[in-house]
PDB file of C-alpha atoms and ligand atoms in Angstrom:
ATOM      1  CA  MET A  23      -9.766 -21.678  -5.244  1.00  0.00           C
ATOM      2  CA  GLU A  24      -7.196 -22.304  -2.546  1.00  0.00           C
ATOM      3  CA  ILE A  25      -7.271 -20.245   0.654  1.00  0.00           C
ATOM      4  CA  ILE A  26      -3.884 -20.098   2.324  1.00  0.00           C
ATOM      5  CA  ARG A  27      -3.239 -18.427   5.680  1.00  0.00           C
ATOM      6  CA  ASP A  28       0.223 -19.731   6.442  1.00  0.00           C
ATOM      7  CA  VAL A  29       3.250 -17.779   5.138  1.00  0.00           C
ATOM      8  CA  PRO A  30       5.639 -20.703   4.477  1.00  0.00           C
ATOM      9  CA  GLU A  31       2.795 -22.717   2.911  1.00  0.00           C
ATOM     10  CA  MET A  32       2.043 -19.862   0.500  1.00  0.00           C
ATOM     11  CA  GLN A  33       5.737 -19.632  -0.365  1.00  0.00           C
ATOM     12  CA  ARG A  34       5.937 -23.368  -1.057  1.00  0.00           C
ATOM     13  CA  ARG A  35       2.811 -23.249  -3.228  1.00  0.00           C
ATOM     14  CA  VAL A  36       3.970 -20.345  -5.432  1.00  0.00           C
ATOM     15  CA  THR A  37       7.510 -21.701  -5.678  1.00  0.00           C
ATOM     16  CA  ALA A  38       6.091 -24.992  -7.010  1.00  0.00           C
ATOM     17  CA  LEU A  39       3.938 -23.093  -9.513  1.00  0.00           C
ATOM     18  CA  ARG A  40       6.917 -21.035 -10.693  1.00  0.00           C
ATOM     19  CA  GLU A  41       8.942 -24.226 -11.106  1.00  0.00           C
ATOM     20  CA  GLN A  42       6.175 -25.529 -13.368  1.00  0.00           C
ATOM     21  CA  GLY A  43       6.678 -22.380 -15.468  1.00  0.00           C
ATOM     22  CA  LYS A  44       3.407 -20.725 -14.434  1.00  0.00           C
ATOM     23  CA  VAL A  45       3.163 -16.950 -14.684  1.00  0.00           C
ATOM     24  CA  ILE A  46       1.714 -15.451 -11.493  1.00  0.00           C
ATOM     25  CA  GLY A  47      -0.362 -12.258 -11.390  1.00  0.00           C
ATOM     26  CA  PHE A  48      -0.948 -10.762  -7.936  1.00  0.00           C
ATOM     27  CA  VAL A  49      -3.442  -8.224  -6.577  1.00  0.00           C
ATOM     28  CA  PRO A  50      -2.863  -7.106  -2.976  1.00  0.00           C
ATOM     29  CA  THR A  51      -6.023  -5.857  -1.226  1.00  0.00           C
ATOM     30  CA  MET A  52      -7.342  -4.990   2.204  1.00  0.00           C
ATOM     31  CA  GLY A  53     -10.614  -6.773   1.466  1.00  0.00           C
ATOM     32  CA  PHE A  54     -14.221  -5.524   1.484  1.00  0.00           C
ATOM     33  CA  LEU A  55     -13.965  -6.068  -2.241  1.00  0.00           C
ATOM     34  CA  HIS A  56     -15.791  -3.894  -4.768  1.00  0.00           C
ATOM     35  CA  ASP A  57     -15.747  -3.469  -8.537  1.00  0.00           C
ATOM     36  CA  GLY A  58     -12.497  -1.467  -8.341  1.00  0.00           C
ATOM     37  CA  HIS A  59     -10.719  -4.524  -6.924  1.00  0.00           C
ATOM     38  CA  LEU A  60     -12.541  -6.838  -9.320  1.00  0.00           C
ATOM     39  CA  SER A  61     -11.329  -4.818 -12.335  1.00  0.00           C
ATOM     40  CA  LEU A  62      -7.770  -5.570 -11.209  1.00  0.00           C
ATOM     41  CA  PHE A  63      -8.610  -9.273 -10.752  1.00  0.00           C
ATOM     42  CA  ARG A  64     -10.088  -9.419 -14.266  1.00  0.00           C
ATOM     43  CA  ALA A  65      -7.046  -7.832 -15.898  1.00  0.00           C
ATOM     44  CA  ALA A  66      -4.714 -10.101 -13.951  1.00  0.00           C
ATOM     45  CA  ARG A  67      -6.882 -13.142 -14.785  1.00  0.00           C
ATOM     46  CA  LEU A  68      -6.513 -12.441 -18.517  1.00  0.00           C
ATOM     47  CA  GLU A  69      -2.775 -11.785 -18.470  1.00  0.00           C
ATOM     48  CA  ASN A  70      -1.464 -14.542 -16.184  1.00  0.00           C
ATOM     49  CA  GLN A  71      -1.842 -18.288 -15.714  1.00  0.00           C
ATOM     50  CA  ILE A  72      -2.225 -18.002 -11.954  1.00  0.00           C
ATOM     51  CA  LEU A  73      -4.229 -15.278 -10.228  1.00  0.00           C
ATOM     52  CA  ALA A  74      -3.241 -14.721  -6.619  1.00  0.00           C
ATOM     53  CA  ILE A  75      -4.785 -12.105  -4.351  1.00  0.00           C
ATOM     54  CA  SER A  76      -4.171 -11.180  -0.748  1.00  0.00           C
ATOM     55  CA  ILE A  77      -6.627  -9.922   1.823  1.00  0.00           C
ATOM     56  CA  PHE A  78      -4.785  -8.243   4.660  1.00  0.00           C
ATOM     57  CA  VAL A  79      -5.762  -5.131   6.598  1.00  0.00           C
ATOM     58  CA  ASN A  80      -2.224  -3.952   7.175  1.00  0.00           C
ATOM     59  CA  PRO A  81      -1.894  -2.316  10.601  1.00  0.00           C
ATOM     60  CA  THR A  82       1.425  -0.569   9.847  1.00  0.00           C
ATOM     61  CA  GLN A  83      -0.139   1.671   7.177  1.00  0.00           C
ATOM     62  CA  PHE A  84      -2.878   3.038   9.448  1.00  0.00           C
ATOM     63  CA  ASP A  85      -1.774   6.274  11.035  1.00  0.00           C
ATOM     64  CA  ARG A  86      -4.936   6.581  13.159  1.00  0.00           C
ATOM     65  CA  PRO A  87      -6.117   3.653  15.338  1.00  0.00           C
ATOM     66  CA  GLU A  88      -9.809   4.571  14.824  1.00  0.00           C
ATOM     67  CA  ASP A  89      -9.366   4.215  11.039  1.00  0.00           C
ATOM     68  CA  LEU A  90      -8.017   0.685  11.517  1.00  0.00           C
ATOM     69  CA  GLU A  91     -10.818  -0.187  13.950  1.00  0.00           C
ATOM     70  CA  THR A  92     -13.585   1.021  11.624  1.00  0.00           C
ATOM     71  CA  TYR A  93     -12.102  -0.474   8.434  1.00  0.00           C
ATOM     72  CA  PRO A  94     -14.939  -2.612   6.995  1.00  0.00           C
ATOM     73  CA  VAL A  95     -14.566  -6.397   6.834  1.00  0.00           C
ATOM     74  CA  ASP A  96     -16.591  -9.042   4.961  1.00  0.00           C
ATOM     75  CA  LEU A  97     -14.482 -12.132   4.456  1.00  0.00           C
ATOM     76  CA  GLU A  98     -17.339 -14.394   3.348  1.00  0.00           C
ATOM     77  CA  GLY A  99     -18.487 -11.865   0.743  1.00  0.00           C
ATOM     78  CA  ASP A 100     -14.900 -11.341  -0.427  1.00  0.00           C
ATOM     79  CA  LEU A 101     -14.298 -15.060  -0.905  1.00  0.00           C
ATOM     80  CA  ALA A 102     -17.535 -15.425  -2.904  1.00  0.00           C
ATOM     81  CA  LYS A 103     -16.466 -12.555  -5.208  1.00  0.00           C
ATOM     82  CA  ALA A 104     -12.944 -13.950  -5.569  1.00  0.00           C
ATOM     83  CA  ARG A 105     -14.356 -17.363  -6.483  1.00  0.00           C
ATOM     84  CA  GLU A 106     -16.619 -15.802  -9.083  1.00  0.00           C
ATOM     85  CA  GLU A 107     -13.659 -13.985 -10.678  1.00  0.00           C
ATOM     86  CA  GLY A 108     -11.666 -17.220 -10.989  1.00  0.00           C
ATOM     87  CA  VAL A 109      -9.036 -16.397  -8.376  1.00  0.00           C
ATOM     88  CA  ASP A 110      -6.666 -19.354  -7.872  1.00  0.00           C
ATOM     89  CA  LEU A 111      -4.965 -18.434  -4.605  1.00  0.00           C
ATOM     90  CA  VAL A 112      -6.222 -16.262  -1.774  1.00  0.00           C
ATOM     91  CA  PHE A 113      -3.556 -15.375   0.770  1.00  0.00           C
ATOM     92  CA  ILE A 114      -4.993 -14.281   4.132  1.00  0.00           C
ATOM     93  CA  PRO A 115      -2.111 -13.945   6.566  1.00  0.00           C
ATOM     94  CA  ALA A 116      -2.573 -13.284  10.273  1.00  0.00           C
ATOM     95  CA  ARG A 117      -1.243  -9.995  11.636  1.00  0.00           C
ATOM     96  CA  GLU A 118       1.037 -11.794  14.062  1.00  0.00           C
ATOM     97  CA  ASP A 119       2.566 -13.834  11.241  1.00  0.00           C
ATOM     98  CA  MET A 120       3.274 -10.770   9.083  1.00  0.00           C
ATOM     99  CA  TYR A 121       4.580  -8.801  12.064  1.00  0.00           C
ATOM    100  CA  PRO A 122       5.801 -11.287  14.678  1.00  0.00           C
ATOM    101  CA  HIS A 123       6.998 -10.090  18.070  1.00  0.00           C
ATOM    102  CA  GLY A 124      10.172  -8.048  17.596  1.00  0.00           C
ATOM    103  CA  TYR A 125       9.482  -7.206  13.946  1.00  0.00           C
ATOM    104  CA  SER A 126      11.751  -4.254  13.070  1.00  0.00           C
ATOM    105  CA  THR A 127      12.410  -4.000   9.314  1.00  0.00           C
ATOM    106  CA  PHE A 128      10.721  -1.283   7.227  1.00  0.00           C
ATOM    107  CA  VAL A 129      10.959  -0.016   3.644  1.00  0.00           C
ATOM    108  CA  GLU A 130      11.200   3.771   3.171  1.00  0.00           C
ATOM    109  CA  VAL A 131      10.757   5.179  -0.329  1.00  0.00           C
ATOM    110  CA  GLU A 132      12.119   8.716  -0.144  1.00  0.00           C
ATOM    111  CA  GLY A 133      10.935  11.692  -2.182  1.00  0.00           C
ATOM    112  CA  LEU A 134       7.633  10.472  -3.607  1.00  0.00           C
ATOM    113  CA  THR A 135       6.294   9.795  -0.104  1.00  0.00           C
ATOM    114  CA  ARG A 136       6.954  13.314   1.168  1.00  0.00           C
ATOM    115  CA  ARG A 137       3.932  15.178  -0.181  1.00  0.00           C
ATOM    116  CA  TRP A 138       0.140  14.774  -0.279  1.00  0.00           C
ATOM    117  CA  GLU A 139      -0.823  11.609   1.634  1.00  0.00           C
ATOM    118  CA  GLY A 140       2.679  11.570   3.142  1.00  0.00           C
ATOM    119  CA  THR A 141       2.070  14.938   4.798  1.00  0.00           C
ATOM    120  CA  TYR A 142      -1.328  14.031   6.222  1.00  0.00           C
ATOM    121  CA  ARG A 143      -0.701  10.388   7.093  1.00  0.00           C
ATOM    122  CA  PRO A 144       2.759  10.176   8.661  1.00  0.00           C
ATOM    123  CA  GLY A 145       4.203   6.675   8.354  1.00  0.00           C
ATOM    124  CA  HIS A 146       1.448   5.535   5.969  1.00  0.00           C
ATOM    125  CA  PHE A 147       3.679   4.885   2.963  1.00  0.00           C
ATOM    126  CA  ARG A 148       6.365   3.278   5.105  1.00  0.00           C
ATOM    127  CA  GLY A 149       3.678   0.774   6.104  1.00  0.00           C
ATOM    128  CA  VAL A 150       2.473   0.369   2.511  1.00  0.00           C
ATOM    129  CA  ALA A 151       5.964  -0.119   1.054  1.00  0.00           C
ATOM    130  CA  THR A 152       6.855  -2.558   3.813  1.00  0.00           C
ATOM    131  CA  VAL A 153       3.765  -4.733   3.477  1.00  0.00           C
ATOM    132  CA  VAL A 154       3.874  -4.724  -0.331  1.00  0.00           C
ATOM    133  CA  ALA A 155       7.564  -5.721  -0.266  1.00  0.00           C
ATOM    134  CA  LYS A 156       6.747  -8.507   2.204  1.00  0.00           C
ATOM    135  CA  LEU A 157       3.785  -9.711   0.148  1.00  0.00           C
ATOM    136  CA  PHE A 158       5.992  -9.785  -2.966  1.00  0.00           C
ATOM    137  CA  GLN A 159       8.520 -11.900  -1.026  1.00  0.00           C
ATOM    138  CA  VAL A 160       5.788 -14.375  -0.132  1.00  0.00           C
ATOM    139  CA  VAL A 161       3.709 -14.453  -3.331  1.00  0.00           C
ATOM    140  CA  LYS A 162       6.638 -14.069  -5.777  1.00  0.00           C
ATOM    141  CA  PRO A 163       4.512 -12.650  -8.612  1.00  0.00           C
ATOM    142  CA  HIS A 164       5.645 -11.917 -12.157  1.00  0.00           C
ATOM    143  CA  ARG A 165       3.093  -9.119 -12.449  1.00  0.00           C
ATOM    144  CA  THR A 166       1.187  -7.077  -9.909  1.00  0.00           C
ATOM    145  CA  TYR A 167      -1.855  -4.836 -10.340  1.00  0.00           C
ATOM    146  CA  PHE A 168      -2.628  -1.539  -8.623  1.00  0.00           C
ATOM    147  CA  GLY A 169      -5.424   1.018  -9.025  1.00  0.00           C
ATOM    148  CA  GLN A 170      -4.926   4.593 -10.178  1.00  0.00           C
ATOM    149  CA  LYS A 171      -7.382   5.529  -7.429  1.00  0.00           C
ATOM    150  CA  ASP A 172      -4.370   5.447  -5.080  1.00  0.00           C
ATOM    151  CA  TYR A 173      -2.136   7.297  -7.524  1.00  0.00           C
ATOM    152  CA  GLN A 174       0.677   8.171  -5.147  1.00  0.00           C
ATOM    153  CA  GLN A 175       0.727   4.616  -3.777  1.00  0.00           C
ATOM    154  CA  ALA A 176       1.006   3.142  -7.281  1.00  0.00           C
ATOM    155  CA  ARG A 177       3.910   5.477  -8.151  1.00  0.00           C
ATOM    156  CA  ILE A 178       5.676   4.595  -4.898  1.00  0.00           C
ATOM    157  CA  VAL A 179       5.297   0.848  -5.520  1.00  0.00           C
ATOM    158  CA  GLN A 180       6.663   1.268  -9.062  1.00  0.00           C
ATOM    159  CA  HIS A 181       9.603   3.198  -7.665  1.00  0.00           C
ATOM    160  CA  MET A 182      10.304   0.631  -4.935  1.00  0.00           C
ATOM    161  CA  VAL A 183      10.193  -2.236  -7.444  1.00  0.00           C
ATOM    162  CA  ARG A 184      12.721  -0.408  -9.601  1.00  0.00           C
ATOM    163  CA  ASP A 185      15.027   0.637  -6.758  1.00  0.00           C
ATOM    164  CA  LEU A 186      15.071  -2.803  -5.124  1.00  0.00           C
ATOM    165  CA  ASP A 187      15.422  -4.740  -8.438  1.00  0.00           C
ATOM    166  CA  MET A 188      12.312  -6.744  -7.633  1.00  0.00           C
ATOM    167  CA  ASN A 189      11.821  -7.789 -11.252  1.00  0.00           C
ATOM    168  CA  ILE A 190       8.021  -7.500 -11.097  1.00  0.00           C
ATOM    169  CA  GLU A 191       5.908  -5.739 -13.699  1.00  0.00           C
ATOM    170  CA  VAL A 192       3.640  -3.193 -11.982  1.00  0.00           C
ATOM    171  CA  VAL A 193       0.420  -2.603 -13.931  1.00  0.00           C
ATOM    172  CA  VAL A 194      -1.652   0.462 -12.972  1.00  0.00           C
ATOM    173  CA  LEU A 195      -5.299   0.459 -14.027  1.00  0.00           C
ATOM    174  CA  PRO A 196      -7.962   3.197 -14.157  1.00  0.00           C
ATOM    175  CA  THR A 197     -10.207   4.124 -11.249  1.00  0.00           C
ATOM    176  CA  VAL A 198     -13.592   2.394 -11.249  1.00  0.00           C
ATOM    177  CA  ARG A 199     -16.423   4.737 -10.267  1.00  0.00           C
ATOM    178  CA  GLU A 200     -20.031   4.587  -9.162  1.00  0.00           C
ATOM    179  CA  PRO A 201     -22.502   5.823 -11.809  1.00  0.00           C
ATOM    180  CA  ASP A 202     -22.495   9.270 -10.129  1.00  0.00           C
ATOM    181  CA  GLY A 203     -18.698   9.540 -10.377  1.00  0.00           C
ATOM    182  CA  LEU A 204     -17.721   8.663  -6.804  1.00  0.00           C
ATOM    183  CA  ALA A 205     -14.567   6.538  -6.851  1.00  0.00           C
ATOM    184  CA  MET A 206     -15.322   3.097  -5.443  1.00  0.00           C
ATOM    185  CA  SER A 207     -13.674   2.592  -2.083  1.00  0.00           C
ATOM    186  CA  SER A 208     -14.154   0.246   0.840  1.00  0.00           C
ATOM    187  CA  ARG A 209     -14.296   3.389   2.984  1.00  0.00           C
ATOM    188  CA  ASN A 210     -17.458   4.614   1.211  1.00  0.00           C
ATOM    189  CA  ALA A 211     -19.308   2.166   3.492  1.00  0.00           C
ATOM    190  CA  ASN A 212     -18.527   4.552   6.368  1.00  0.00           C
ATOM    191  CA  LEU A 213     -20.260   7.572   4.760  1.00  0.00           C
ATOM    192  CA  THR A 214     -23.602   8.697   6.200  1.00  0.00           C
ATOM    193  CA  ALA A 215     -26.512   8.878   3.736  1.00  0.00           C
ATOM    194  CA  ASP A 216     -26.078  12.656   3.538  1.00  0.00           C
ATOM    195  CA  GLU A 217     -22.344  12.421   2.959  1.00  0.00           C
ATOM    196  CA  ARG A 218     -22.881   9.765   0.288  1.00  0.00           C
ATOM    197  CA  ARG A 219     -25.121  12.251  -1.565  1.00  0.00           C
ATOM    198  CA  GLN A 220     -22.428  14.940  -1.326  1.00  0.00           C
ATOM    199  CA  ALA A 221     -19.436  12.746  -2.186  1.00  0.00           C
ATOM    200  CA  PRO A 222     -19.740  12.842  -6.019  1.00  0.00           C
ATOM    201  CA  MET A 223     -18.697  16.510  -5.734  1.00  0.00           C
ATOM    202  CA  LEU A 224     -15.103  15.316  -5.311  1.00  0.00           C
ATOM    203  CA  HIS A 225     -14.965  13.849  -8.800  1.00  0.00           C
ATOM    204  CA  ARG A 226     -16.975  16.773 -10.163  1.00  0.00           C
ATOM    205  CA  ALA A 227     -14.392  19.212  -8.805  1.00  0.00           C
ATOM    206  CA  LEU A 228     -11.506  17.221 -10.324  1.00  0.00           C
ATOM    207  CA  CYS A 229     -13.281  17.082 -13.695  1.00  0.00           C
ATOM    208  CA  TRP A 230     -14.041  20.799 -13.496  1.00  0.00           C
ATOM    209  CA  ALA A 231     -10.281  21.447 -13.249  1.00  0.00           C
ATOM    210  CA  GLY A 232      -9.697  19.239 -16.289  1.00  0.00           C
ATOM    211  CA  ASP A 233     -12.348  21.160 -18.221  1.00  0.00           C
ATOM    212  CA  ARG A 234     -10.862  24.528 -17.228  1.00  0.00           C
ATOM    213  CA  VAL A 235      -7.457  23.364 -18.484  1.00  0.00           C
ATOM    214  CA  LYS A 236      -9.072  22.342 -21.774  1.00  0.00           C
ATOM    215  CA  SER A 237     -10.547  25.832 -22.065  1.00  0.00           C
ATOM    216  CA  GLY A 238      -7.132  27.417 -21.573  1.00  0.00           C
ATOM    217  CA  GLU A 239      -6.644  27.953 -17.831  1.00  0.00           C
ATOM    218  CA  ARG A 240      -3.009  27.295 -16.872  1.00  0.00           C
ATOM    219  CA  ASP A 241      -2.746  28.812 -13.404  1.00  0.00           C
ATOM    220  CA  ALA A 242      -2.701  26.014 -10.818  1.00  0.00           C
ATOM    221  CA  GLN A 243      -3.681  28.343  -7.995  1.00  0.00           C
ATOM    222  CA  VAL A 244      -6.870  29.356  -9.814  1.00  0.00           C
ATOM    223  CA  LEU A 245      -7.691  25.709 -10.471  1.00  0.00           C
ATOM    224  CA  VAL A 246      -6.963  24.571  -6.911  1.00  0.00           C
ATOM    225  CA  GLU A 247      -9.001  27.394  -5.406  1.00  0.00           C
ATOM    226  CA  GLY A 248     -11.905  26.563  -7.719  1.00  0.00           C
ATOM    227  CA  MET A 249     -11.848  22.887  -6.719  1.00  0.00           C
ATOM    228  CA  GLU A 250     -11.617  23.794  -3.035  1.00  0.00           C
ATOM    229  CA  ARG A 251     -14.566  26.136  -3.342  1.00  0.00           C
ATOM    230  CA  MET A 252     -16.714  23.455  -4.988  1.00  0.00           C
ATOM    231  CA  ILE A 253     -15.913  20.986  -2.200  1.00  0.00           C
ATOM    232  CA  GLN A 254     -16.408  23.507   0.590  1.00  0.00           C
ATOM    233  CA  GLU A 255     -19.729  24.712  -0.832  1.00  0.00           C
ATOM    234  CA  GLY A 256     -21.025  21.306  -1.929  1.00  0.00           C
ATOM    235  CA  THR A 257     -20.025  19.042   0.963  1.00  0.00           C
ATOM    236  CA  SER A 258     -19.639  18.953   4.738  1.00  0.00           C
ATOM    237  CA  ALA A 259     -16.147  17.441   4.356  1.00  0.00           C
ATOM    238  CA  ALA A 260     -12.960  19.030   5.671  1.00  0.00           C
ATOM    239  CA  VAL A 261     -10.293  19.347   3.000  1.00  0.00           C
ATOM    240  CA  ASP A 262      -6.874  17.842   3.787  1.00  0.00           C
ATOM    241  CA  TYR A 263      -5.423  18.867   0.424  1.00  0.00           C
ATOM    242  CA  VAL A 264      -6.371  19.701  -3.139  1.00  0.00           C
ATOM    243  CA  GLY A 265      -3.544  19.995  -5.634  1.00  0.00           C
ATOM    244  CA  LEU A 266      -2.141  19.667  -9.099  1.00  0.00           C
ATOM    245  CA  CYS A 267       1.071  17.751  -9.490  1.00  0.00           C
ATOM    246  CA  HIS A 268       3.473  16.399 -12.055  1.00  0.00           C
ATOM    247  CA  PRO A 269       2.478  12.774 -12.851  1.00  0.00           C
ATOM    248  CA  GLU A 270       6.021  11.433 -12.357  1.00  0.00           C
ATOM    249  CA  SER A 271       7.645  13.538  -9.642  1.00  0.00           C
ATOM    250  CA  LEU A 272       4.344  14.302  -7.835  1.00  0.00           C
ATOM    251  CA  GLU A 273       5.729  17.798  -7.207  1.00  0.00           C
ATOM    252  CA  PRO A 274       3.090  20.548  -7.125  1.00  0.00           C
ATOM    253  CA  LEU A 275       2.709  22.559 -10.332  1.00  0.00           C
ATOM    254  CA  GLU A 276       2.383  26.314 -10.609  1.00  0.00           C
ATOM    255  CA  LYS A 277       1.401  26.182 -14.261  1.00  0.00           C
ATOM    256  CA  VAL A 278      -0.369  23.313 -16.038  1.00  0.00           C
ATOM    257  CA  GLU A 279       1.522  23.141 -19.319  1.00  0.00           C
ATOM    258  CA  GLY A 280       1.869  19.380 -19.798  1.00  0.00           C
ATOM    259  CA  PRO A 281       0.420  16.194 -18.282  1.00  0.00           C
ATOM    260  CA  ALA A 282      -0.744  16.708 -14.704  1.00  0.00           C
ATOM    261  CA  VAL A 283      -2.684  14.955 -11.958  1.00  0.00           C
ATOM    262  CA  ALA A 284      -5.385  16.736 -10.003  1.00  0.00           C
ATOM    263  CA  LEU A 285      -5.666  15.079  -6.616  1.00  0.00           C
ATOM    264  CA  LEU A 286      -7.419  15.557  -3.299  1.00  0.00           C
ATOM    265  CA  ALA A 287      -8.136  14.126   0.121  1.00  0.00           C
ATOM    266  CA  VAL A 288     -11.073  15.095   2.317  1.00  0.00           C
ATOM    267  CA  ARG A 289     -12.439  14.005   5.655  1.00  0.00           C
ATOM    268  CA  PHE A 290     -16.096  13.217   6.168  1.00  0.00           C
ATOM    269  CA  SER A 291     -17.330  12.339   9.671  1.00  0.00           C
ATOM    270  CA  LYS A 292     -16.169   8.700   9.603  1.00  0.00           C
ATOM    271  CA  ALA A 293     -14.470   8.289   6.227  1.00  0.00           C
ATOM    272  CA  ARG A 294     -11.425   9.946   4.737  1.00  0.00           C
ATOM    273  CA  LEU A 295     -11.643   9.806   0.938  1.00  0.00           C
ATOM    274  CA  ILE A 296      -9.023  10.381  -1.752  1.00  0.00           C
ATOM    275  CA  ASP A 297      -9.417  10.730  -5.510  1.00  0.00           C
ATOM    276  CA  ASN A 298      -7.542  11.988  -8.557  1.00  0.00           C
ATOM    277  CA  VAL A 299      -7.831  12.446 -12.309  1.00  0.00           C
ATOM    278  CA  MET A 300      -5.215  12.785 -15.034  1.00  0.00           C
ATOM    279  CA  ILE A 301      -5.261  16.098 -16.859  1.00  0.00           C
ATOM    280  CA  ASN A 302      -3.912  16.604 -20.340  1.00  0.00           C
ATOM    281  CA  VAL A 303      -3.195  19.941 -21.912  1.00  0.00           C
ATOM    282  CA  PRO A 304      -4.791  19.973 -25.382  1.00  0.00           C
TER     283      PRO A 304
HETATM  284  P1  AMP B  21      -7.322  -1.514  -1.018  1.00  0.00           P
HETATM  285  O1  AMP B  21      -8.084  -2.758  -0.723  1.00  0.00           O
HETATM  286  O2  AMP B  21      -8.104  -0.261  -0.801  1.00  0.00           O
HETATM  287  O3  AMP B  21      -5.956  -1.495  -0.402  1.00  0.00           O
HETATM  288  O4  AMP B  21      -7.073  -1.529  -2.591  1.00  0.00           O
HETATM  289  C1  AMP B  21      -6.424  -2.607  -3.233  1.00  0.00           C
HETATM  290  C2  AMP B  21      -6.099  -2.201  -4.642  1.00  0.00           C
HETATM  291  O5  AMP B  21      -7.310  -1.870  -5.327  1.00  0.00           O
HETATM  292  C3  AMP B  21      -5.200  -0.962  -4.719  1.00  0.00           C
HETATM  293  O6  AMP B  21      -4.275  -1.129  -5.781  1.00  0.00           O
HETATM  294  C4  AMP B  21      -6.183   0.130  -5.033  1.00  0.00           C
HETATM  295  O7  AMP B  21      -5.616   1.218  -5.737  1.00  0.00           O
HETATM  296  C5  AMP B  21      -7.181  -0.606  -5.912  1.00  0.00           C
HETATM  297  N1  AMP B  21      -8.450   0.106  -5.938  1.00  0.00           N
HETATM  298  C6  AMP B  21      -9.184   0.537  -4.869  1.00  0.00           C
HETATM  299  N2  AMP B  21     -10.278   1.201  -5.279  1.00  0.00           N
HETATM  300  C7  AMP B  21     -10.237   1.212  -6.629  1.00  0.00           C
HETATM  301  C8  AMP B  21     -11.086   1.748  -7.658  1.00  0.00           C
HETATM  302  N3  AMP B  21     -12.192   2.422  -7.359  1.00  0.00           N
HETATM  303  N4  AMP B  21     -10.729   1.562  -8.943  1.00  0.00           N
HETATM  304  C9  AMP B  21      -9.603   0.882  -9.249  1.00  0.00           C
HETATM  305  N5  AMP B  21      -8.765   0.354  -8.346  1.00  0.00           N
HETATM  306  C10 AMP B  21      -9.072   0.517  -7.054  1.00  0.00           C
END
């Protein structure tokens, strides 16, 4: 496994591999790796000759400085996991190399970024789209892998790749969960023991909505209010949003009459968590 920190060196390395005809799969991460990340590595490992990952806690996507400061880090642990999964290239750029003095170019995906996370984390998706576009420029992958856990992010990356003719296949893979249903997230490390016990309620609420749709409920307001009530009664978290949206447009639904996504974001004392599930009308 090669660990590369230098941007031009990474570019030279992947260009040489592409010239040899190697197919490159790429998983961008912010580190503190867990089984959710590893599921992406495994899929990419199977489908590509070269598996490249990046570990970069991207400052431009953090809307609150305290979130950036408390973001967990474990580089040694991450490298051990990457090695075990057969990663070929680990790209670990320095902040000042990704955003040198005077950096001033940003990618804005309109529309899809407006709602949900976009409302509660101003500038977040501008930072995500920008860093992902930059990482694609450096790593030059044929395929890239994202988790459904960050549903809106995955849709935005797909949209950016299409709009900017990036010629990269974006693969979106299911959310990996703890045995009690909590979506794996690096941020779970910042939950207190009490909050960790409450946190599975998020997934339970999303699944409850799916079950209600299966039993015939179509009114989004009824479903949203039910999910909110479960979270308010079962956790100490503050709700940023709970909603049902169209899987493509991400626009909120009034009636659930076709495929939908139930999604939410809540704030515990030191961790903001998001989750979602796909809902299908029988
Ligand atoms: P992050 O390190 O949080 O930026 O995540 C890197 C990638 O891993 C993103 O594409 C995430 O959507 C994905 N990911 C994070 N958590 C999970 C999970 N529990 N299951 C599947 N993918 C995940």
